XYZ file of C-alpha atoms in Angstrom:
683
model
C 13.993 4.925 3.874
C 12.426 4.328 7.863
C 9.471 1.907 7.619
C 7.935 4.020 9.914
C 8.521 7.072 8.254
C 6.054 5.763 5.831
C 3.260 4.665 7.513
C 0.755 7.234 7.168
C 1.880 6.926 3.033
C 0.451 3.396 3.346
C -3.197 1.908 5.208
C -3.211 -1.320 5.493
C -5.865 -2.771 3.098
C -7.464 -5.328 6.149
C -7.944 -9.136 4.790
C -11.014 -10.907 5.463
C -11.217 -11.453 9.325
C -11.795 -15.642 8.571
C -10.795 -16.828 5.027
C -8.136 -14.075 4.612
C -9.096 -12.512 1.074
C -9.025 -8.860 0.960
C -11.377 -8.138 -2.135
C -10.528 -5.914 -5.468
C -11.277 -2.206 -4.954
C -14.205 -1.291 -6.169
C -15.605 -4.585 -6.052
C -18.198 -6.475 -3.711
C -16.901 -8.915 -1.540
C -19.089 -11.901 -2.205
C -18.296 -14.043 0.756
C -18.650 -10.901 3.325
C -19.349 -13.475 6.948
C -18.469 -16.673 5.393
C -15.870 -18.468 6.373
C -13.551 -21.924 5.102
C -15.625 -23.373 7.863
C -18.512 -22.981 7.056
C -18.520 -24.382 3.989
C -17.115 -27.127 4.395
C -19.418 -28.329 7.078
C -22.373 -26.989 4.787
C -20.976 -29.303 2.085
C -20.651 -32.690 3.590
C -23.607 -32.212 6.009
C -25.319 -31.595 2.440
C -23.954 -34.613 0.869
C -25.441 -37.209 3.929
C -28.423 -35.911 3.344
C -27.864 -36.081 -0.413
C -27.020 -39.699 -0.731
C -31.057 -40.955 0.269
C -32.275 -39.026 -2.210
C -30.377 -39.805 -4.741
C -31.109 -43.524 -3.592
C -34.789 -43.368 -3.904
C -35.117 -41.141 -6.658
C -37.071 -43.332 -8.641
C -34.904 -41.834 -11.880
C -31.816 -43.375 -10.511
C -33.779 -46.355 -9.535
C -34.695 -46.560 -13.267
C -31.521 -45.795 -14.398
C -29.703 -48.161 -12.735
C -31.922 -50.892 -11.966
C -32.703 -51.671 -8.472
C -35.181 -50.978 -6.370
C -35.371 -49.278 -3.138
C -36.796 -50.270 0.419
C -40.270 -48.952 0.808
C -42.146 -48.548 3.535
C -44.775 -45.859 4.621
C -43.579 -42.552 3.905
C -40.523 -43.404 2.194
C -41.771 -41.301 -0.824
C -41.522 -37.989 0.995
C -37.799 -39.035 1.386
C -36.831 -37.132 -1.563
C -39.235 -34.150 -1.162
C -38.519 -33.298 2.891
C -34.496 -33.987 2.885
C -34.507 -32.429 -0.384
C -36.259 -29.174 1.623
C -34.001 -29.712 4.269
C -30.988 -29.145 2.226
C -32.340 -26.184 0.062
C -33.014 -24.026 3.162
C -29.629 -25.477 4.882
C -26.959 -25.267 1.847
C -28.993 -22.852 -0.566
C -30.105 -20.543 2.089
C -26.044 -19.208 1.847
C -26.027 -18.526 -1.650
C -29.913 -16.557 -1.603
C -28.171 -13.843 1.236
C -25.460 -13.540 -1.303
C -27.832 -12.933 -4.269
C -30.238 -10.357 -2.405
C -26.601 -8.492 -1.480
C -25.409 -8.462 -4.911
C -29.130 -7.212 -6.131
C -29.108 -4.452 -3.457
C -25.439 -3.106 -4.712
C -27.286 -3.288 -8.223
C -24.289 -6.003 -8.892
C -25.942 -8.899 -10.257
C -23.956 -11.831 -10.650
C -22.346 -15.209 -9.484
C -24.702 -15.704 -6.423
C -27.464 -14.030 -7.840
C -27.063 -17.038 -10.835
C -26.434 -20.127 -8.353
C -29.709 -18.675 -6.929
C -32.171 -18.437 -9.891
C -30.734 -22.086 -10.697
C -31.723 -22.992 -7.074
C -34.777 -21.721 -7.480
C -35.400 -22.719 -10.701
C -35.090 -26.581 -9.584
C -36.944 -26.130 -6.381
C -39.887 -24.995 -8.250
C -39.951 -27.612 -11.155
C -39.302 -30.500 -7.508
C -42.228 -28.939 -6.101
C -44.365 -29.429 -9.141
C -43.466 -32.784 -9.816
C -44.484 -33.937 -6.130
C -47.998 -32.127 -6.207
C -47.740 -34.197 -9.659
C -47.947 -31.158 -11.820
C -45.657 -32.702 -13.676
C -44.154 -36.580 -14.661
C -40.861 -35.728 -13.352
C -38.538 -36.370 -10.120
C -35.888 -33.540 -9.867
C -35.194 -33.356 -6.082
C -31.970 -35.555 -6.512
C -30.743 -32.645 -9.050
C -31.852 -29.832 -6.298
C -29.621 -31.153 -3.448
C -26.727 -32.693 -5.793
C -26.226 -29.313 -7.550
C -26.444 -27.636 -4.026
C -24.009 -30.109 -2.699
C -21.834 -29.556 -5.634
C -21.854 -26.101 -5.342
C -21.028 -26.019 -2.018
C -18.139 -27.837 -2.805
C -16.938 -25.873 -5.177
C -17.016 -22.720 -3.048
C -15.395 -24.431 -0.621
C -12.329 -25.756 -2.369
C -12.636 -22.328 -4.020
C -12.220 -20.760 -0.657
C -9.757 -22.952 0.795
C -7.482 -22.064 -2.343
C -7.739 -18.395 -2.041
C -7.177 -18.867 1.913
C -3.944 -20.886 0.883
C -3.096 -18.920 -1.418
C -3.514 -15.507 0.979
C -1.162 -17.666 3.491
C 1.650 -16.011 3.060
C -0.038 -12.599 5.924
C -0.855 -14.988 8.277
C 2.775 -17.045 7.961
C 4.270 -13.739 8.570
C 1.818 -13.264 11.747
C 2.914 -16.427 13.404
C 6.580 -15.503 13.072
C 6.125 -12.858 16.658
C 6.591 -14.594 19.863
C 3.722 -14.183 22.052
C 5.948 -12.525 24.698
C 9.192 -11.204 25.504
C 11.818 -11.329 28.161
C 11.910 -7.488 29.528
C 14.776 -6.823 31.377
C 14.057 -4.735 35.104
C 17.089 -4.007 36.657
C 19.562 -7.310 37.238
C 15.938 -9.725 36.502
C 13.729 -10.547 33.692
C 9.833 -10.738 33.018
C 8.150 -12.272 30.524
C 5.527 -9.774 29.390
C 2.810 -10.135 26.065
C 4.197 -7.796 23.209
C 1.386 -5.183 23.512
C 3.231 -4.273 26.863
C 7.003 -3.945 25.264
C 7.527 -0.231 24.837
C 10.224 1.828 22.806
C 12.917 1.526 25.178
C 12.737 -1.388 26.596
C 15.742 -3.982 27.043
C 15.085 -7.329 26.058
C 16.329 -10.978 26.425
C 16.325 -13.156 23.510
C 17.817 -16.078 24.345
C 19.242 -18.762 21.617
C 16.669 -20.211 20.187
C 13.811 -17.688 20.589
C 12.430 -15.219 18.420
C 12.560 -11.270 18.408
C 9.656 -10.103 19.949
C 10.155 -6.681 17.990
C 12.871 -4.002 16.164
C 16.005 -3.194 18.158
C 18.919 -2.082 18.255
C 21.694 -4.942 20.411
C 23.518 -3.331 22.992
C 24.931 -6.363 24.751
C 25.835 -9.861 23.555
C 26.798 -11.776 20.574
C 24.793 -14.073 17.839
C 23.763 -15.683 14.972
C 20.401 -14.394 13.659
C 18.351 -16.098 11.212
C 17.101 -13.206 9.170
C 15.006 -15.715 5.906
C 12.276 -13.887 6.820
C 13.385 -10.339 5.509
C 15.775 -11.085 2.902
C 14.817 -15.047 1.583
C 18.531 -16.292 2.760
C 19.127 -19.244 4.564
C 22.896 -18.089 5.778
C 22.717 -16.210 8.959
C 23.877 -12.711 10.009
C 26.055 -12.540 12.689
C 24.815 -9.925 15.467
C 26.952 -7.957 18.054
C 26.354 -4.548 20.141
C 25.213 -1.991 17.212
C 23.391 -4.254 15.348
C 19.719 -4.182 13.978
C 17.580 -6.652 14.746
C 13.871 -7.288 13.166
C 10.897 -8.843 14.897
C 9.981 -12.327 13.888
C 14.020 -13.054 12.917
C 15.931 -15.887 15.232
C 18.505 -15.961 17.388
C 21.100 -18.982 17.699
C 24.362 -19.971 18.880
C 24.153 -16.660 21.366
C 21.991 -14.397 23.400
C 21.206 -11.178 22.954
C 20.527 -8.009 24.898
C 18.253 -6.030 22.687
C 16.625 -2.156 23.240
C 13.114 -1.686 21.763
C 13.365 0.865 18.959
C 9.539 -0.113 16.780
C 6.823 -2.060 18.375
C 3.621 -3.014 16.752
C 2.380 -1.702 13.342
C 6.418 -0.453 13.809
C 7.992 -3.213 12.685
C 9.038 -3.930 9.930
C 7.422 -7.557 9.897
C 4.151 -5.300 10.128
C 5.361 -3.078 7.283
C 5.910 -6.225 4.953
C 2.196 -7.303 6.020
C 0.552 -4.340 4.872
C 2.647 -4.262 1.713
C 1.001 -8.058 0.868
C -1.991 -6.801 2.108
C -2.186 -3.798 0.051
C -1.129 -5.400 -3.228
C -3.513 -8.526 -2.343
C -7.186 -5.205 -2.769
C -4.809 -3.274 -4.913
C -6.269 -2.227 -8.102
C -6.096 -5.115 -10.834
C -7.027 -4.402 -14.946
C -7.082 -8.039 -15.336
C -9.195 -7.980 -12.628
C -11.543 -5.429 -13.912
C -11.338 -7.189 -17.191
C -13.203 -10.404 -15.481
C -15.319 -8.516 -13.473
C -16.782 -7.124 -15.873
C -17.049 -10.668 -18.284
C -18.993 -12.038 -14.831
C -21.538 -8.804 -15.221
C -21.828 -9.238 -19.038
C -22.360 -13.285 -18.462
C -25.489 -12.710 -15.963
C -27.704 -11.023 -18.455
C -25.973 -13.380 -21.463
C -27.241 -15.811 -18.837
C -31.020 -14.767 -18.029
C -31.414 -14.255 -21.874
C -30.613 -17.623 -22.647
C -32.804 -18.600 -19.505
C -35.347 -16.914 -21.137
C -35.364 -18.321 -24.999
C -34.937 -21.467 -23.078
C -37.914 -21.276 -21.369
C -40.176 -19.766 -24.359
C -38.754 -22.251 -27.233
C -39.230 -25.621 -24.924
C -42.651 -24.166 -23.372
C -43.959 -23.394 -26.447
C -42.801 -26.403 -28.199
C -44.598 -28.410 -26.154
C -42.054 -29.642 -23.913
C -43.052 -28.203 -20.396
C -41.107 -30.544 -18.619
C -37.560 -29.783 -20.466
C -38.316 -25.997 -20.650
C -38.120 -25.682 -16.645
C -35.139 -28.383 -16.270
C -33.476 -26.327 -19.436
C -33.923 -23.391 -18.238
C -32.532 -24.066 -14.419
C -29.668 -25.631 -16.236
C -28.938 -22.956 -18.123
C -28.702 -20.268 -15.269
C -26.475 -22.860 -13.308
C -24.107 -23.215 -16.510
C -23.608 -20.303 -17.091
C -22.621 -18.864 -13.550
C -19.313 -17.222 -13.848
C -17.533 -19.080 -10.911
C -14.629 -20.113 -13.000
C -14.659 -16.570 -14.456
C -14.362 -15.347 -10.907
C -11.797 -17.245 -9.367
C -9.872 -16.845 -12.771
C -8.019 -13.801 -11.493
C -7.993 -13.118 -7.868
C -6.159 -17.218 -7.364
C -3.348 -16.324 -9.995
C -2.693 -12.648 -7.922
C -3.283 -13.449 -4.860
C -0.642 -16.648 -5.237
C 1.558 -14.443 -7.548
C 1.726 -11.684 -4.347
C 2.668 -14.028 -2.301
C 5.074 -15.772 -4.123
C 6.744 -12.959 -5.291
C 6.749 -11.788 -0.974
C 8.362 -15.546 -0.289
C 11.026 -14.746 -2.601
C 11.844 -11.419 -1.611
C 9.569 -9.142 -3.779
C 6.632 -7.288 -1.921
C 4.430 -6.164 -4.868
C 3.019 -2.992 -4.007
C 0.907 -2.014 -6.932
C -0.497 -5.008 -8.801
C -0.400 -2.766 -11.973
C 3.122 -2.663 -11.316
C 3.745 -5.908 -11.422
C 1.385 -6.445 -14.657
C 3.232 -3.891 -16.493
C 6.747 -5.594 -15.728
C 5.976 -8.019 -18.125
C 6.031 -5.718 -20.900
C 9.284 -3.488 -19.855
C 11.456 -2.312 -22.835
C 14.158 -0.772 -20.612
C 15.715 -1.296 -16.653
C 17.283 1.550 -15.600
C 18.874 1.586 -12.666
C 20.489 3.605 -10.240
C 24.323 3.117 -9.661
C 24.541 4.284 -5.355
C 22.748 1.799 -3.199
C 21.626 -0.124 -5.642
C 24.567 -1.190 -8.247
C 26.746 -0.517 -5.694
C 26.612 -0.823 -1.471
C 26.580 2.948 -1.015
C 29.558 2.698 1.094
C 33.074 3.249 -0.178
C 35.319 0.079 0.398
C 38.680 -1.110 -0.806
C 38.868 -2.794 -4.435
C 43.107 -2.847 -4.497
C 46.169 -2.352 -2.555
C 49.590 -2.006 -4.183
C 52.222 -2.516 -1.738
C 55.821 -0.526 -1.869
C 58.866 -2.594 -2.779
C 60.503 -3.617 0.768
C 56.748 -3.696 2.537
C 54.187 -6.474 2.467
C 50.328 -6.220 2.376
C 49.878 -7.316 5.885
C 52.091 -4.613 7.200
C 50.501 -1.974 4.832
C 47.532 -3.194 6.380
C 48.564 -3.427 10.188
C 49.564 0.192 10.113
C 47.053 2.006 8.029
C 44.222 0.378 10.618
C 45.890 1.467 13.133
C 45.782 4.805 12.332
C 42.169 5.130 10.897
C 40.508 3.107 13.609
C 40.001 6.197 15.666
C 38.499 8.265 12.613
C 34.906 8.225 11.732
C 35.423 9.202 8.081
C 33.798 6.333 6.010
C 36.708 6.042 3.909
C 38.870 5.389 7.660
C 36.127 2.805 7.764
C 36.828 1.299 5.070
C 40.204 0.469 5.565
C 39.662 -0.665 9.250
C 37.251 -2.905 7.485
C 39.276 -4.674 4.931
C 41.969 -5.137 7.326
C 39.247 -6.907 9.841
C 38.239 -9.161 6.700
C 41.687 -10.377 6.005
C 42.065 -11.083 9.880
C 45.204 -8.544 10.236
C 46.502 -8.247 13.718
C 46.069 -4.088 14.482
C 48.408 -2.699 16.352
C 47.808 -0.113 18.512
C 47.812 3.797 17.253
C 48.781 7.158 19.707
C 48.667 10.863 19.090
C 46.014 10.722 16.454
C 44.832 13.509 14.914
C 42.681 14.542 11.879
C 44.120 16.132 9.304
C 40.965 18.079 7.501
C 40.839 17.804 3.779
C 43.884 15.621 3.478
C 43.480 12.750 5.701
C 45.019 11.792 9.284
C 48.257 10.953 11.221
C 49.184 8.768 14.486
C 51.663 7.105 16.013
C 52.247 3.391 15.248
C 54.899 1.470 17.088
C 57.135 4.395 17.443
C 56.535 5.431 13.615
C 54.310 8.636 12.668
C 52.433 7.025 10.249
C 50.520 9.470 7.904
C 47.213 8.228 5.439
C 46.241 11.150 2.996
C 45.620 11.352 -0.950
C 47.426 13.750 -3.833
C 47.340 16.424 -1.581
C 48.668 14.984 1.521
C 51.659 13.586 -0.828
C 52.130 17.171 -2.069
C 52.655 18.537 1.184
C 54.833 15.753 2.441
C 57.049 15.879 -1.118
C 58.111 12.634 -0.362
C 59.324 10.698 -2.909
C 56.520 8.841 -5.412
C 58.213 5.005 -6.401
C 57.647 4.515 -9.578
C 55.422 1.044 -9.303
C 53.064 2.934 -6.442
C 52.862 5.968 -9.457
C 51.645 4.123 -12.272
C 49.000 2.100 -10.103
C 47.591 5.215 -8.633
C 47.231 6.511 -11.900
C 45.034 3.839 -13.368
C 43.344 4.237 -9.813
C 42.343 7.947 -10.538
C 41.810 7.536 -14.342
C 39.282 4.849 -13.020
C 37.443 7.634 -10.952
C 38.406 5.758 -7.371
C 39.709 7.513 -4.670
C 43.342 7.104 -4.083
C 44.792 6.981 -0.621
C 48.555 6.887 0.539
C 50.390 5.534 3.577
C 53.408 7.408 4.532
C 55.487 6.213 7.148
C 58.714 8.566 8.695
C 58.784 10.295 4.995
C 58.464 7.240 2.648
C 55.666 5.733 1.116
C 54.206 2.163 2.312
C 52.429 2.093 -0.151
C 48.749 2.891 -1.374
C 44.658 1.686 -1.814
C 41.975 2.349 -4.044
C 38.621 2.599 -2.299
C 35.337 2.988 -4.279
C 31.999 2.197 -4.267
C 31.881 -0.790 -3.958
C 29.621 -2.726 -6.452
C 27.697 -5.736 -5.653
C 28.731 -8.872 -6.736
C 24.990 -9.585 -8.290
C 24.928 -6.521 -10.152
C 26.830 -8.092 -13.251
C 24.325 -11.238 -13.288
C 21.193 -9.109 -13.088
C 22.268 -7.153 -15.489
C 23.552 -10.244 -18.295
C 20.388 -11.893 -17.347
C 17.767 -8.283 -18.319
C 19.700 -8.889 -21.295
C 19.382 -12.180 -22.194
C 15.348 -11.383 -21.160
C 15.394 -8.761 -24.194
C 15.243 -5.606 -21.740
C 17.529 -2.793 -22.624
C 19.922 -2.144 -19.575
C 21.017 1.588 -18.468
C 22.383 3.190 -15.055
C 21.560 6.616 -13.935
C 23.837 8.566 -11.646
C 24.997 11.452 -10.077
C 28.543 11.006 -10.214
C 30.953 11.794 -13.045
C 31.383 10.474 -16.454
C 34.744 8.581 -15.462
C 33.234 7.263 -12.297
C 29.499 6.144 -14.112
C 31.530 4.722 -17.241
C 33.970 2.510 -15.136
C 31.236 1.072 -13.076
C 29.381 0.516 -16.442
C 32.139 -0.904 -18.159
C 32.819 -3.463 -15.295
C 29.197 -4.691 -14.926
C 28.311 -5.030 -18.607
C 25.889 -1.686 -19.201
C 25.978 0.078 -22.788
C 23.711 3.563 -21.564
C 25.023 5.673 -19.184
C 23.645 8.730 -18.380
C 25.674 10.713 -15.856
C 26.533 14.212 -13.853
C 22.320 13.627 -13.685
C 20.664 15.474 -10.094
C 18.229 13.747 -8.363
C 15.698 16.949 -9.633
C 16.997 15.232 -13.251
C 16.314 11.798 -12.727
C 12.399 12.250 -13.382
C 13.040 14.110 -17.611
C 16.049 11.899 -17.760
C 13.189 8.595 -17.170
C 10.882 10.212 -19.801
C 13.536 11.128 -22.341
C 14.603 6.993 -22.077
C 10.473 6.538 -22.184
C 10.340 8.319 -25.607
C 8.633 6.368 -28.690
C 6.181 4.570 -26.216
C 8.739 2.580 -24.552
C 8.157 0.842 -21.265
C 10.935 1.616 -18.678
C 11.226 0.486 -14.777
C 13.446 2.540 -12.682
C 15.511 0.614 -9.709
C 16.657 3.417 -6.781
C 16.819 2.767 -3.745
C 13.675 5.248 -2.824
C 15.092 8.431 -1.471
C 16.564 10.739 -3.561
C 14.981 8.497 -6.893
C 11.440 9.229 -5.688
C 10.305 11.492 -9.061
C 12.411 9.087 -11.100
C 10.248 6.000 -9.040
C 7.010 7.410 -9.835
C 7.613 8.547 -13.592
C 8.395 5.316 -14.762
C 6.301 2.876 -15.593
C 7.150 0.729 -13.052
C 8.996 2.000 -9.835
C 11.317 -0.790 -8.478
C 12.744 0.211 -4.995
C 15.959 -1.235 -3.438
C 16.352 -1.925 0.582
C 16.114 -4.383 3.174
C 15.207 -4.624 6.876
C 13.349 -1.963 7.704
C 13.909 -0.131 4.628
C 10.797 -1.544 2.849
C 8.371 -0.023 2.865
C 8.777 2.988 -0.173
C 6.108 4.974 -1.212
C 6.979 5.798 -4.243
C 8.170 2.163 -5.773
C 5.268 -0.498 -6.979
C 7.710 -3.061 -6.380
C 9.804 -3.182 -3.587
C 13.057 -5.399 -3.194
C 13.422 -6.912 0.053
C 17.185 -8.455 -0.152
C 18.711 -5.407 -2.276
C 19.408 -8.134 -5.150
C 19.365 -6.426 -8.223
C 18.483 -9.882 -9.756
C 15.164 -9.585 -8.005
C 14.078 -7.137 -10.833
C 15.102 -10.393 -12.494
C 12.206 -12.408 -10.743
C 9.947 -9.843 -10.613
C 10.067 -9.715 -14.524
C 9.569 -13.426 -15.628
C 7.237 -13.613 -12.184
C 4.819 -10.809 -14.243
C 5.071 -12.690 -17.544
C 4.223 -16.350 -15.054
C 1.319 -14.562 -13.683
C 0.003 -12.914 -17.217
C 0.317 -16.189 -18.965
C -1.822 -18.185 -16.004
C -4.343 -14.958 -16.048
C -4.718 -15.847 -19.874
C -5.542 -19.302 -19.623
C -7.385 -19.082 -17.479
C -9.869 -16.473 -18.862
C -9.345 -18.734 -22.285
C -10.696 -22.020 -20.616
C -13.570 -20.350 -18.456
C -14.478 -18.379 -21.327
C -14.773 -20.670 -23.711
C -16.295 -23.320 -21.674
C -19.293 -20.664 -21.191
C -19.446 -20.337 -24.924
C -19.966 -24.122 -25.433
C -21.746 -25.356 -22.303
C -24.659 -22.849 -22.528
C -25.547 -23.623 -25.392
C -25.456 -27.436 -25.203
C -27.722 -26.941 -21.561
C -30.236 -24.928 -24.116
C -30.880 -28.145 -25.558
C -29.437 -26.763 -28.733
C -27.634 -30.229 -29.310
C -30.553 -32.716 -28.347
C -31.270 -33.020 -31.746
C -28.248 -34.904 -32.855
C -28.414 -37.226 -29.174
C -26.739 -34.204 -26.549
C -28.580 -32.984 -23.593
C -26.844 -31.549 -20.999
C -28.414 -32.661 -17.611
C -28.677 -30.326 -14.654
C -26.573 -32.201 -12.531
C -24.176 -32.817 -15.209
C -23.919 -28.881 -15.879
C -23.311 -28.660 -11.747
C -20.408 -31.108 -12.482
C -19.413 -29.635 -15.117
C -19.556 -25.885 -13.781
C -17.876 -27.227 -10.234
C -15.009 -28.820 -12.794
C -14.377 -25.755 -14.571
C -13.730 -23.859 -11.648
C -11.352 -26.771 -9.776
C -9.214 -26.385 -13.145
C -8.782 -22.747 -13.129
C -7.750 -23.193 -9.377
C -5.109 -26.299 -10.301
C -3.954 -24.308 -12.938
C -3.685 -21.225 -10.887
C -1.194 -23.524 -8.552
C 0.855 -24.551 -10.876
C 2.530 -20.886 -10.900
C 3.006 -22.239 -7.558
C 6.342 -24.489 -9.575
C 7.674 -21.049 -10.646
C 11.449 -20.585 -9.502
C 12.811 -17.390 -8.332
C 15.426 -17.931 -6.216
C 18.766 -17.604 -7.213
C-alpha cells in the first residue's frame, strides 16, 4: 500500500488560502475572498464608530437619562458615522448576497443584506423627518455585531481546520544535502529522489527516505500518535516531518513534495473536510427554506403593522424579522462539528477520508476484521520455545540463530529476531546450506546443526524426546508452524512460529462488544489456524478459507437483514470487501496511509482505533443534533417575537436585541462544537 501509488486517485481538495476551510461539495463558499483578519479589522473599526453613534442617539439618551454634548453639526454624527459603518462594514454582506443571488442560492448573506438595507432605509427616513424614529444606532450596532459573529465563526472554523496547517508547519524549510564529503543547505523544493541528506540530532527529516548510515531515535508521533521514539538504523524508513534525536542519520530520499506520506495525510484531511455529508446537506436545505420563510414572514409583518397604522414599527419589525431569521447558527452548526471531528480524528491516528463513512460508523452492527496484517502483524514470529532435557533456551537460541543468520526466509528471520529480543550472544556459523522445502544447516562451534520442519525430522530419523513430541503436537493442532533444532543427530528443542497476534487485538474486540457491536473475523487461512486465533482474541464468528475474491460476498452475507457492517483490512487484497462494506476501514502505518477503497484509515495500525472511530462518530452525531436542534428551535421562537406577535403581552424584540440574540445563538453552537475536543480517544 504505497501512498504514491494512490496519488492519482486522491485529488486534494484545496482549502481556502486565507482562512483554511474548503466548502462542502456543491455548496457555495460564503466567505470566498474573505479572511479572519479582514473581519477582525472591520469589527474593531466599526465598533469604534458605533460608540459615538450610540452615545449621541436621542433614544439612548432618553433611556439612560443623560444629555450628550451639543455643538454645531453634532446632530449629524449618527447619520454620517452610520453611513460610514454601512459602507465599510456592510458592503461585505451585500457582495456576498449578490454572489448568492447570482448562483440562485439565496441564503444567509442575502438575509443579512435585506436586514441592513431595511435598517438603512428606516434610518434615512427618520433623519429626513418622514418618521419620528432614530435607529442609526441600531443599524451600526447590528452591522458591528454581525461582523463580530462572522469573525468568531471564521476564527473558530480556521482553528478547527488547523490540522492541515499544523502538519505543513512540521516540515523544515531547508535540508543538508551531501555533496561528496561536503554538505550544502538547500530548500526542500530542490531535493530530488536519490539525494542523500544529513539529519542532525534535534532536526526534522525533510522528505521520505531510507537510512543508509547512522543510528538515531526518531519521534514519529505526527504519524503514529505515539510519544515513544522509534530507533532507526541502516535500512530503516524515515518519514518527512519526523524528528531525529540521540544520533544523526544519512538518508537517501525516496519521495519528495506531494509524494511524501505527510503530504498524503494532508490530502486525506483536506479531502475529508471537503467531502459530502448528509447532515451538511440537511442543514443547507434548512437554510434555503429559512430564506423563504424569512421573506414571507417579513412581508406579512410589514403588511400587518403598516395596515394597523404603526408605520414606524412596520419597518423596524420587518427588519428585525429578516435579521433574526438569518441562518447564521444553522450554517455553522454542521461545518464546525465536522471540521473539529475530522481534525480530532487526525490527531488520534484516524484519517477520515469520507465523512459519510464517519457518519455511518455510529450505527454499526458488525465489525469484520481481516486476520492477516490486521489482527495479526502479517509476519511470522516465534511464539513458544521448548527445550529438550539437558539443554538451555539460550543455547538453543544461540545455535539456531547462528544457522538462520544467513537465510532470507521469513521464518529464519523470526528466529534471529527472537534471539536478538532475548539478547542472546549468537555464535558464528560456517558452511551454511539452504535445504529447499526442508530448512537449513551449518556448522556452529564445530557441530553440524540443522533447523527444519517435520519433513526434515523424518529424513534425519532422529529420536523424538516424549516431552518435545507432546508439545509440538499441541502446537500443530493449533495451526502453528513447528521447527526443530537438531545437532549431531540429537533434537535440541523446537520452536512454534506463527503470524504474531497484535497485543491490542483482544482489547479492541472486548471494547467493541462493550459498545454493543458484534465482531467477526475473515481469513484465507485454514479453519484450524483461524479458530485458534479467534479463540485467543475472543471472537466468536469466524469465516475461514475465504479467497480474496470471495471476501466481498462474505461481507454481503453479514449485511443480510439490513445489518450495518464495517470491514477492517489492509486495503490490498481486501479492497473489494472494503468497498462493499457500509464502512471501509484500512489499517496501515507510515506511507501506507492512502487506501483508495477505505473511508477511514487507521494510521497507527492499532485495531483499538476502530473503537475510537465509532466513539468519534457517535460523539459527532450527538453534537450535530444538539446544534441543529438549538439553531432551529431558536428561529422558531425568535421570528414570531421579532414580528411583534407577543407585543400585546408586553414582549417586543428590538432590532439590536435580535441581532445580539442571533449572534449569541452562533456563539452557543460554536462553543458547543468546541466541547467535542474534550473527547478522549487515545489509549
